mmCIF file of C-alpha atoms in Angstrom:
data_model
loop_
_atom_site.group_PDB
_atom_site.id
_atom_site.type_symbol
_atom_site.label_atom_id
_atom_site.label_comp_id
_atom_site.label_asym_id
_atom_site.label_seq_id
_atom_site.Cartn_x
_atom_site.Cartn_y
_atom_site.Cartn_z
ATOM 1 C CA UNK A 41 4.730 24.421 18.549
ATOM 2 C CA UNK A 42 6.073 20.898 17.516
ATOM 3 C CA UNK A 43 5.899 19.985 21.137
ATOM 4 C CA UNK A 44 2.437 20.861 21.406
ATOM 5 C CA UNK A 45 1.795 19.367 18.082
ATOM 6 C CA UNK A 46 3.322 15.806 19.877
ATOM 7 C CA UNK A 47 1.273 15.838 22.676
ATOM 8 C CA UNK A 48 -1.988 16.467 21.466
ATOM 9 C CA UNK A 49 -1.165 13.761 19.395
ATOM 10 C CA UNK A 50 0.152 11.721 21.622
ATOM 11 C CA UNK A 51 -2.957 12.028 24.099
ATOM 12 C CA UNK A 52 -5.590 11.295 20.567
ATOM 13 C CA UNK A 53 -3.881 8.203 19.951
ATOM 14 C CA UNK A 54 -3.590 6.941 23.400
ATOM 15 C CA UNK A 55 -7.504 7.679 24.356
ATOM 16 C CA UNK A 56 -7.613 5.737 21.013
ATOM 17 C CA UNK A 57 -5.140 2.645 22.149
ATOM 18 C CA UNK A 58 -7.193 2.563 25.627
ATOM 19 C CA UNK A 59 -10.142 1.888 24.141
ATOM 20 C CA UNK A 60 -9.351 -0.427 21.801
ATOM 21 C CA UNK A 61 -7.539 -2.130 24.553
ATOM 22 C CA UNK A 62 -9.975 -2.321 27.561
ATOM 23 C CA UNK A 63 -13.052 -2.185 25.389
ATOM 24 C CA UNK A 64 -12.383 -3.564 22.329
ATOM 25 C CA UNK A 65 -16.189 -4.647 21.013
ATOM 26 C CA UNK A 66 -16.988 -1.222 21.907
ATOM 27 C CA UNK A 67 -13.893 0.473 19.704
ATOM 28 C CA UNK A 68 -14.736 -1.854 16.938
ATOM 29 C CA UNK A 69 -18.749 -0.995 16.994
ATOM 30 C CA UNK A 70 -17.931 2.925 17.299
ATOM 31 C CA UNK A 71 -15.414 3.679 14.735
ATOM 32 C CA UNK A 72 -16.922 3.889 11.544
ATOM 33 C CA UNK A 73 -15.294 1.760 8.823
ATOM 34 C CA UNK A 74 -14.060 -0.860 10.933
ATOM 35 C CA UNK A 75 -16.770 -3.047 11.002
ATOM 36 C CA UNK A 76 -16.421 -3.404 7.113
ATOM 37 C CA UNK A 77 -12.404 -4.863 7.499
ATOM 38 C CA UNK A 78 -13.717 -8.113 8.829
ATOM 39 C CA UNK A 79 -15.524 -10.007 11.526
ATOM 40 C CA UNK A 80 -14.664 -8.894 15.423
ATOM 41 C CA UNK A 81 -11.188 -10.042 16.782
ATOM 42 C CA UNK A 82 -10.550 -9.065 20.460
ATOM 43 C CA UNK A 83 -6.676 -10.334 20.205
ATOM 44 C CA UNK A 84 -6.175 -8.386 17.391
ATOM 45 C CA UNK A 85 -7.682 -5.013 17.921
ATOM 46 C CA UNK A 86 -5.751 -5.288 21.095
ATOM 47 C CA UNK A 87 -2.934 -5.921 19.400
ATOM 48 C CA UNK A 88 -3.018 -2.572 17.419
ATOM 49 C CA UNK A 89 -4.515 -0.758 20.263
ATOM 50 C CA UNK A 90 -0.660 -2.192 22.114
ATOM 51 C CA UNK A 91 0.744 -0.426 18.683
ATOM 52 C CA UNK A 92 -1.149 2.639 18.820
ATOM 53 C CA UNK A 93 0.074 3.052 22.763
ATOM 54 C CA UNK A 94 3.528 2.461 21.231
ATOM 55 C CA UNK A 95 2.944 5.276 19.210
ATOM 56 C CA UNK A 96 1.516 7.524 22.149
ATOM 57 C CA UNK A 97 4.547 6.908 24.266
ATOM 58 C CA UNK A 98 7.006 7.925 21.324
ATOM 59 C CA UNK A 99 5.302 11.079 20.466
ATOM 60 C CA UNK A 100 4.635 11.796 24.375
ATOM 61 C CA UNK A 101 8.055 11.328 24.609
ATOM 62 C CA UNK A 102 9.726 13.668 22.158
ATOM 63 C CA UNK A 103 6.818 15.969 23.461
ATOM 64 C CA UNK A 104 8.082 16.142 26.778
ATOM 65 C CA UNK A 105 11.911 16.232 25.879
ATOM 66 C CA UNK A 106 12.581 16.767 22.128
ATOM 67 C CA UNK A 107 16.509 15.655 22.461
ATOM 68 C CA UNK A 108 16.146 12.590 23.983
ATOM 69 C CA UNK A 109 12.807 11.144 22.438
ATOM 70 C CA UNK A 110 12.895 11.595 18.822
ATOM 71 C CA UNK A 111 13.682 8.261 18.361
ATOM 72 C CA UNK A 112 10.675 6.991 19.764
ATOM 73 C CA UNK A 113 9.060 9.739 18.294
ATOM 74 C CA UNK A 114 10.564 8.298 14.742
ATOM 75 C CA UNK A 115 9.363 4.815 15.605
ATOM 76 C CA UNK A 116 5.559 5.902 16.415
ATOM 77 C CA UNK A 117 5.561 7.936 13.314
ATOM 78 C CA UNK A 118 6.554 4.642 11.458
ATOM 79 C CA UNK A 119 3.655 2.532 12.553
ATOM 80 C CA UNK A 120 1.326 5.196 11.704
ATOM 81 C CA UNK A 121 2.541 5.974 8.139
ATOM 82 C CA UNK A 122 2.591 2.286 7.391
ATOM 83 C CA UNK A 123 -0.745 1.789 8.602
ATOM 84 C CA UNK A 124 -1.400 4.772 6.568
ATOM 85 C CA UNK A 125 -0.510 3.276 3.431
ATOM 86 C CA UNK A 126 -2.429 -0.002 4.493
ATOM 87 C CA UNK A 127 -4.993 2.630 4.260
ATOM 88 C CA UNK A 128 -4.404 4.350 0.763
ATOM 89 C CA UNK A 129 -3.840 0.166 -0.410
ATOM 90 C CA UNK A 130 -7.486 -0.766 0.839
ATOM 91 C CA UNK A 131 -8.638 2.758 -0.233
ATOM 92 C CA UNK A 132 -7.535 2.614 -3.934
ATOM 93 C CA UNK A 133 -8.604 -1.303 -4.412
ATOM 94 C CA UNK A 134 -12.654 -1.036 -2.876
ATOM 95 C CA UNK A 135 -15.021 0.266 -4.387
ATOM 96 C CA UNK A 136 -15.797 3.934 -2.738
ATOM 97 C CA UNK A 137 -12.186 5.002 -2.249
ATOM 98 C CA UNK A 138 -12.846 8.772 -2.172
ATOM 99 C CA UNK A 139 -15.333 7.812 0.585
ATOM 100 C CA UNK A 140 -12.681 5.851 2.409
ATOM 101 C CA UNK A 141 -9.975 8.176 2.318
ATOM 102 C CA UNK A 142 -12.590 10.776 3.025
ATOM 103 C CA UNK A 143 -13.596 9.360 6.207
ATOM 104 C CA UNK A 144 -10.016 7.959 7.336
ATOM 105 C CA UNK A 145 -8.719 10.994 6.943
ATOM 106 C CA UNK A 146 -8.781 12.066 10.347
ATOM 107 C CA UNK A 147 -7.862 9.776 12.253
ATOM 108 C CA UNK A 148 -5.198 7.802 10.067
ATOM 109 C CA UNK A 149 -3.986 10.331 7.556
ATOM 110 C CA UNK A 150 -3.541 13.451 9.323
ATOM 111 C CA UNK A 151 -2.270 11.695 12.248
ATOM 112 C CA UNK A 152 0.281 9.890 10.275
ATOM 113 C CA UNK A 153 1.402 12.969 8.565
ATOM 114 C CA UNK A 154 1.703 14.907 11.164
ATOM 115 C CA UNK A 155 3.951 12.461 13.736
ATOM 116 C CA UNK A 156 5.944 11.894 10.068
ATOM 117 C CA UNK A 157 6.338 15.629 9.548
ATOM 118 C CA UNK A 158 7.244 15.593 13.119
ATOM 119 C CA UNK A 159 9.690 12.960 12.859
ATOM 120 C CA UNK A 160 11.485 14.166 9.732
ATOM 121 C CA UNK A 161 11.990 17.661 11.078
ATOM 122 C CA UNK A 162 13.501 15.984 14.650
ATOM 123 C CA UNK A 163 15.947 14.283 12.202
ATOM 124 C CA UNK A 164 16.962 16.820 10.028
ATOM 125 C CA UNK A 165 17.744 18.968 13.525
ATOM 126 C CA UNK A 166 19.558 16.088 14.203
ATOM 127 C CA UNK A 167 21.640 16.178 11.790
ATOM 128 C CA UNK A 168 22.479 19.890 12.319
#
């Protein structure tokens, strides 16, 4: 199941890091909330779209063979629960934050939680 779990991740957030990094007007018009972060920058949406394939590739990774990619696995799951908490941060200090968390929640919560969870059960087997 955790394999599963990886890939369908991993294939959600690399659809996501094509996008934003062979259409990046596009990616920035469609997602909702974006728009509101700040005027259109192609470099840097491609720049977290480059993260976000980082991301794909780790959980991909451990999907396809557990032992040898949890590392990667580990990093993706770091970049996602930071840019998480970027998340709660912007969240708690605006002024609709149930809204905000309400509509990241998708996309950037459960995702995050879910490589984390991922992550921090790879380690713990790990360690056994």
């Amino acid at each position: 199941m955790k394999r599963i779990v990886a890939g369908l991740l991993a294939v959600f957030l690399a659809a996501n890091a094509a996008s934003m990094l062979i259409a990046p007007l596009p990616w920035y018009d469609a997602v909702p909330g974006v728009v509101a972060t700040g005027p259109f920058n192609a470099h840097f949406v491609r720049d977290i779209g480059a993260a976000y394939l980082v991301a794909a590739i780790g959980l991909g990774w451990f999907a396809w063979r557990p032992r040898e990619g949890w590392p990667a696995l580990t990093a993706g799951a770091l970049f996602l629960t930071f840019h998480a908490a970027i998340h709660v941060y912007d969240a708690a200090c605006g002024t609709r934050p149930l809204q905000d968390v309400m509509r990241d929640f998708v996309g950037v919560y459960l995702t995050a939680a879910l490589a984390l969870t991922l992550a921090l059960m790879a380690a713990k087997r790990q360690e056994a």
